[in-house]
Tab-separated table of C-alpha atoms in Angstrom:
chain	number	residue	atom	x	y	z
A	10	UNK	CA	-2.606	153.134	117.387
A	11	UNK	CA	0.113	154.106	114.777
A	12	UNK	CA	2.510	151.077	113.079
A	13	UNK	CA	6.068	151.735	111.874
A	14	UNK	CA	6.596	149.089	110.087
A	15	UNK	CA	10.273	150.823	108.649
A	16	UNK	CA	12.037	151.680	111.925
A	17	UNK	CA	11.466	148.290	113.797
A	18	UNK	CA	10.851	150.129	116.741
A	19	UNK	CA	7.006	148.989	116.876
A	20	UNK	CA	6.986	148.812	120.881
A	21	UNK	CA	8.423	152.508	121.194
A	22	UNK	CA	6.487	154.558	118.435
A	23	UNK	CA	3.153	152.927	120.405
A	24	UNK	CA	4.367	153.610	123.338
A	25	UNK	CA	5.314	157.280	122.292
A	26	UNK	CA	1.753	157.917	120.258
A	27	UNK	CA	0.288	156.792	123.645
A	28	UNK	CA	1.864	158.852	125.811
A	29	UNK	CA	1.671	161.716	123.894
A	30	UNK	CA	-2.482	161.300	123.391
A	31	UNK	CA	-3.161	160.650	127.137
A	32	UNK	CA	-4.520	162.791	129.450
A	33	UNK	CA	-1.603	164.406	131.801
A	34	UNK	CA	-2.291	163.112	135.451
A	35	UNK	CA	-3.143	165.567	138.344
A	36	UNK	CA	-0.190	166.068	140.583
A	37	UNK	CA	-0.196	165.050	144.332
A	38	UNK	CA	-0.700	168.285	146.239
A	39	UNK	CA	2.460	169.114	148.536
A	40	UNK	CA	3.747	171.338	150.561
A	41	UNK	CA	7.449	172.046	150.919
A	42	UNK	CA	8.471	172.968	155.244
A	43	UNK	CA	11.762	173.086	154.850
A	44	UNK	CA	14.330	175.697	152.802
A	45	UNK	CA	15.817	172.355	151.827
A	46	UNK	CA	13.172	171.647	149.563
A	47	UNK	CA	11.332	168.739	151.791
A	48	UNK	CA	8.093	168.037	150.573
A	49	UNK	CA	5.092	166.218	152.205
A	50	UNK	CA	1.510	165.288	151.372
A	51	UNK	CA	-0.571	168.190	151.990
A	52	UNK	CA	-3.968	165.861	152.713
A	53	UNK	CA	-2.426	164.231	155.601
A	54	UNK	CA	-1.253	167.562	157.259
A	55	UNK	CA	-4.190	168.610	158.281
A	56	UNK	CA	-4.252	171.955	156.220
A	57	UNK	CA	-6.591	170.757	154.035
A	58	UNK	CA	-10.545	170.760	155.546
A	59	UNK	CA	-11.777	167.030	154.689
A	60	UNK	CA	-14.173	166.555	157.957
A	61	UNK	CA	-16.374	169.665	156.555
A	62	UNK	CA	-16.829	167.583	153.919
A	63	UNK	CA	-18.373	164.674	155.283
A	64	UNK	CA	-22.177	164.023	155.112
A	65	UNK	CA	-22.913	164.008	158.910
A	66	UNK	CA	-20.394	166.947	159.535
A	67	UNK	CA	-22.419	169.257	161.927
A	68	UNK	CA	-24.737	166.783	163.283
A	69	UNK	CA	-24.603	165.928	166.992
A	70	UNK	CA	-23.111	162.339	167.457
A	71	UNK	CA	-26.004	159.877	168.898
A	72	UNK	CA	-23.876	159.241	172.006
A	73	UNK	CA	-24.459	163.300	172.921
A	74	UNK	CA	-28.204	163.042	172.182
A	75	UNK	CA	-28.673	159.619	174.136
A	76	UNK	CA	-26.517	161.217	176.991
A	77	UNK	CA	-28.226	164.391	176.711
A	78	UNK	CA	-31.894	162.084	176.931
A	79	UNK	CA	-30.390	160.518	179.784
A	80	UNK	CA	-29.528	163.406	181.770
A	81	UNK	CA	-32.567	165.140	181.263
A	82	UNK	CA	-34.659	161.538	182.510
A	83	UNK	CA	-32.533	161.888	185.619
A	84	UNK	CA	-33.273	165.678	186.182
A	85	UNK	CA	-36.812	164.545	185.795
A	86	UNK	CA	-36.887	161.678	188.351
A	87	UNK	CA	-34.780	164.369	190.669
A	88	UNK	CA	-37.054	167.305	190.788
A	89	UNK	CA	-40.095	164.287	190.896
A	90	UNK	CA	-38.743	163.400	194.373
A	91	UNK	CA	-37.789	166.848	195.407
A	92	UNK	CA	-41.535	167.828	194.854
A	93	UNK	CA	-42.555	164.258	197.224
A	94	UNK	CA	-40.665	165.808	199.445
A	95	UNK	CA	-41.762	168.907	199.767
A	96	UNK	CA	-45.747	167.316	199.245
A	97	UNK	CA	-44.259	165.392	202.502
A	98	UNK	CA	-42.918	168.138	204.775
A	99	UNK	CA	-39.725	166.491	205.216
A	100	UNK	CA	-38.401	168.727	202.954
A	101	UNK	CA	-38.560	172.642	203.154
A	102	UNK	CA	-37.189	175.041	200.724
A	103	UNK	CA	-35.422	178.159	201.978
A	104	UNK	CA	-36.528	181.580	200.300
A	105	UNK	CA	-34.726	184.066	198.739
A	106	UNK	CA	-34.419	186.501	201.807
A	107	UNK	CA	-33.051	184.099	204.433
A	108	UNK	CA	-30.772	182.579	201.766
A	109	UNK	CA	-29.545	186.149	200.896
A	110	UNK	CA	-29.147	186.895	204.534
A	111	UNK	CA	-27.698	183.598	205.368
A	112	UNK	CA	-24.792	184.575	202.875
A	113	UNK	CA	-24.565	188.080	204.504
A	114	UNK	CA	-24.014	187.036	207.353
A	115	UNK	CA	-21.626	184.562	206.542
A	116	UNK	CA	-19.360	186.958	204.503
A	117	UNK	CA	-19.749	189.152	207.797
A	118	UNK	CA	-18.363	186.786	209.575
A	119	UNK	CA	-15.750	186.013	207.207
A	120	UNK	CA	-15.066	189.923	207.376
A	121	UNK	CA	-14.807	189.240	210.863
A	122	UNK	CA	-12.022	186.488	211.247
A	123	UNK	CA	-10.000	188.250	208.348
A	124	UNK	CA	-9.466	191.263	210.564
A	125	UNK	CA	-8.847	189.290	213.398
A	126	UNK	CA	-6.158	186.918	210.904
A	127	UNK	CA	-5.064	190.133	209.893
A	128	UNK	CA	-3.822	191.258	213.055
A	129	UNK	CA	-2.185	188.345	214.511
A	130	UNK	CA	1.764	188.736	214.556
A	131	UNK	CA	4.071	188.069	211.183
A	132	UNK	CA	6.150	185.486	213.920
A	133	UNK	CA	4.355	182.134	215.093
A	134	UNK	CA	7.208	181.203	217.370
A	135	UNK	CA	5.211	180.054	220.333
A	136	UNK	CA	3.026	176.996	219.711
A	137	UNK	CA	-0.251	179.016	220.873
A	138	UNK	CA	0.419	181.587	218.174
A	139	UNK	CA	0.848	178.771	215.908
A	140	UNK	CA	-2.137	176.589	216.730
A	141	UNK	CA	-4.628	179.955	217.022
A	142	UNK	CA	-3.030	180.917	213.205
A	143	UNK	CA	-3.875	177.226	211.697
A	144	UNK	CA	-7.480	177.249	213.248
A	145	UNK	CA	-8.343	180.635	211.932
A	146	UNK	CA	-7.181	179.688	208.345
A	147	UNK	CA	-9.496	176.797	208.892
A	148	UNK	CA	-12.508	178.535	209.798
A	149	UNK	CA	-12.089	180.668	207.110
A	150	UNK	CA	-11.180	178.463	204.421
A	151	UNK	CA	-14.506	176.534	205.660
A	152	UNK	CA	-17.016	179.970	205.832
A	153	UNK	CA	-15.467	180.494	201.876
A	154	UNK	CA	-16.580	176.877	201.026
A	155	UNK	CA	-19.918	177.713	202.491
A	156	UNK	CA	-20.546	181.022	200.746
A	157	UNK	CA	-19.338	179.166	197.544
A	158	UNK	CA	-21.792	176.534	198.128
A	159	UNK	CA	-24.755	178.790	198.833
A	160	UNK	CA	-23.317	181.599	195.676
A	161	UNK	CA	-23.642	178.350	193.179
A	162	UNK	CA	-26.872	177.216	194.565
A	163	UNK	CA	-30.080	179.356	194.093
A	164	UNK	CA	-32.225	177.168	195.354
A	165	UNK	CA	-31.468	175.344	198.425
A	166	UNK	CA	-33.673	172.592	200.438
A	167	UNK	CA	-33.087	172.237	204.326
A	168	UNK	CA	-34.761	168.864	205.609
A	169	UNK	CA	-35.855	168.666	209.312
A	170	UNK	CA	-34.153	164.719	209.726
A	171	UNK	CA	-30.790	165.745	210.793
């Protein structure tokens, strides 16, 4: 540190010799939103990457991989008692061919009632007209949930209990 000892002003010449000597600090990165001039911290805005960063960025959380164990257990124990079933009987698994013709004929019959919905009158005045309307759309909307149900499916069990 430098003395004056002939100005007096001990406290300010240190101060001044310090100042000057330091090492400038790093300015807080901004970012300015506004044609006012508004400025806010750039780290907090989420502009700047800071997760990418991280040591375990990219690894799979251990809740995932212990729910991703867990499903697979229960697929296991599933297709173990699907295969009792089937050891059993009680269980039979429908092919390929009467599962594709299944679905044909149920979009057939689909085809069928569509026509038929199709040529029913514009005016449901009568309650008849009405009634026969609201229990096509029915049938319908049911024969779409089934070929849904059979599209998602490729294999499909049918068991004799029922």
């Amino acid at each position: 540190a430098v003395v004056s000892t002939q100005s007096g002003h001990y406290g300010r010449d240190t101060n001044a010799v310090e100042n000057i000597m330091s090492v400038a600090k790093k300015p807080q990165p901004k970012y300015v939103d506004t044609p006012g001039g508004t400025t806010n911290a750039l780290e907090d805005s989420g502009l700047v990457p800071k997760f990418v960063k991280k040591d375990n960025y990219g690894t799979v959380p251990k809740y995932l991989e212990a729910r991703k164990k867990q499903m697979a257990e229960h697929q296991a124990n599933y297709e173990q008692y699907i295969q009792q079933r089937l050891q059993k009987g009680a269980l039979n698994q429908v092919t390929a061919p009467e599962r594709q013709k299944t679905l044909d004929g149920l979009k057939k019959n689909w085809e069928e009632l569509h026509l038929q919905y199709q040529g029913l009158s514009v005016v449901t005045d009568t309650a008849p007209k009405k009634a026969r309307k609201e229990r096509m759309e029915a049938e319908m909307k049911q024969l779409e949930k089934d070929i849904d149900t059979i599209e998602k499916h490729k294999i499909i069990y049918v068991t004799d209990n029922f």
